Amino acid sequence: MAKPLLISGIQPTGRLHLGNYLGALKNFVELQNAGDYRCLFFIADLHALTENPDPKDLHENIIGLAKSFLIAGLDPKRSIIFQQSKIQPLQELKWILSTLVPPGELLRMTAFKEKVLQALKPEEREKLTKEGYDQIIENTNYGLVEYPVLMAADILIFNGEFVPVGKDQLQHLEFARMLARKFNTRFGATFAEPKELLTKTSRVMSLTDPEKKMSKSQPEGCLFLDDSPADIKKKIMRAVTDSGSEVKFDPESKAGVANLLSIYEALSGTPIPELEKKYAGKGYGQFKADLADLAVDALAPFRDTKIADAKIKSALKTGDAKAKKLADAKMKVVKTKLGLL
Ligand code: AMP
Ligand code: TRP
């Protein structure tokens, strides 16, 4: 029997950080290496356009993300690694799927609401009236509304069965499943209903505010994969902990230490209970210093590896061609079902 197809994408919106690595990329590599799936991983550059990036930045981020894919261990011989915008039939499928969804459903998506409100300060949010909200929505870019339809198309066009994502993407995945079901009911079995694969380290928290998730919008609490060793050490040594001194995993009352323990476990492979034993009675200083050394080593490849742009582009080109072939074949089936062919 053919192996099930697994697909996931990351948006090229800036420098990758430890949350992206432990929450997504490292998991992609493990899934690829397990050999149980046919894997597709892509650069969601069309999704990134919803943030209206500067063209030069976007181009650099596309190449930078592909480079991180390769450094992390994604292998063009084992996975199809491609750039979303190179797959033209996606546009057709996105359009077709959009005819199956009422706009209200898109306007109610949590990620959409979060995105349109993210520029507001907490106090502005509190005061926001229904009219104020409607006005923001009317002026937001339409790509943000359509975002989940394009994401569903990304998955369905390859007949994706498994999608490794973070918790924040579960609603989008549910939506893709709903669209697959709707299409299948109306036109006959065509698409697999994709299931999520949640990552073990699904939430890396900010080093400065362990109640919030690590994010590039809060750079002080964020370890970027290409941070210098000095910056990595500084950020970890300054990471917020608590007034106690026990290295113990207790996310409720010791959120900072728990986050550092999770990071330590993910980077070293040593289970948390062993780490607790190792640091029993030693205080936070030694623990943090060791974690800083570990992170400096673990992230070294992202800082130091040079890969020529031409090599990165050529890897993508090979992947684009393979992905396009799969997408074209699926679109033939879809169009036949719809009566277009
Ligand atoms: P984003 O840059 O937010 O679009 O995220 C790209 C990928 O990294 C997604 O799969 C996210 O779920 C994952 N991710 C982002 N931030 C974190 C975090 N702090 N902890 C775990 N995973 C994350
Ligand atoms: N929305 C995803 C994110 O922000 C990126 C993405 C786009 C994606 N299309 C996808 C992830 C298809 C999985 C499958 O992280």
JSON list of C-alpha atoms in Angstrom, two decimals, residues 1 3 25 30 48 55 99 120 122 153 191 231 238 294 303:
[
{"chain": "A", "resi": 1, "resn": "MET", "atom": "CA", "xyz": [0.00, 0.00, 0.00]},
{"chain": "A", "resi": 3, "resn": "LYS", "atom": "CA", "xyz": [2.36, 5.47, 2.27]},
{"chain": "A", "resi": 25, "resn": "LEU", "atom": "CA", "xyz": [10.68, 22.33, 11.59]},
{"chain": "A", "resi": 30, "resn": "GLU", "atom": "CA", "xyz": [11.64, 13.61, 12.29]},
{"chain": "A", "resi": 48, "resn": "ALA", "atom": "CA", "xyz": [2.83, 35.72, 3.39]},
{"chain": "A", "resi": 55, "resn": "PRO", "atom": "CA", "xyz": [9.27, 42.60, -2.15]},
{"chain": "A", "resi": 99, "resn": "THR", "atom": "CA", "xyz": [-17.76, 28.69, -4.15]},
{"chain": "A", "resi": 120, "resn": "LEU", "atom": "CA", "xyz": [-4.87, 47.26, 18.52]},
{"chain": "A", "resi": 122, "resn": "PRO", "atom": "CA", "xyz": [-5.36, 45.88, 24.80]},
{"chain": "A", "resi": 153, "resn": "ALA", "atom": "CA", "xyz": [-6.44, 24.12, -1.30]},
{"chain": "A", "resi": 191, "resn": "PHE", "atom": "CA", "xyz": [-10.35, 14.44, -1.40]},
{"chain": "A", "resi": 231, "resn": "ASP", "atom": "CA", "xyz": [22.91, 36.90, 22.23]},
{"chain": "A", "resi": 238, "resn": "ARG", "atom": "CA", "xyz": [18.10, 36.75, 31.57]},
{"chain": "A", "resi": 294, "resn": "LEU", "atom": "CA", "xyz": [23.37, 23.55, 24.65]},
{"chain": "A", "resi": 303, "resn": "ARG", "atom": "CA", "xyz": [24.46, 30.40, 12.11]}
]
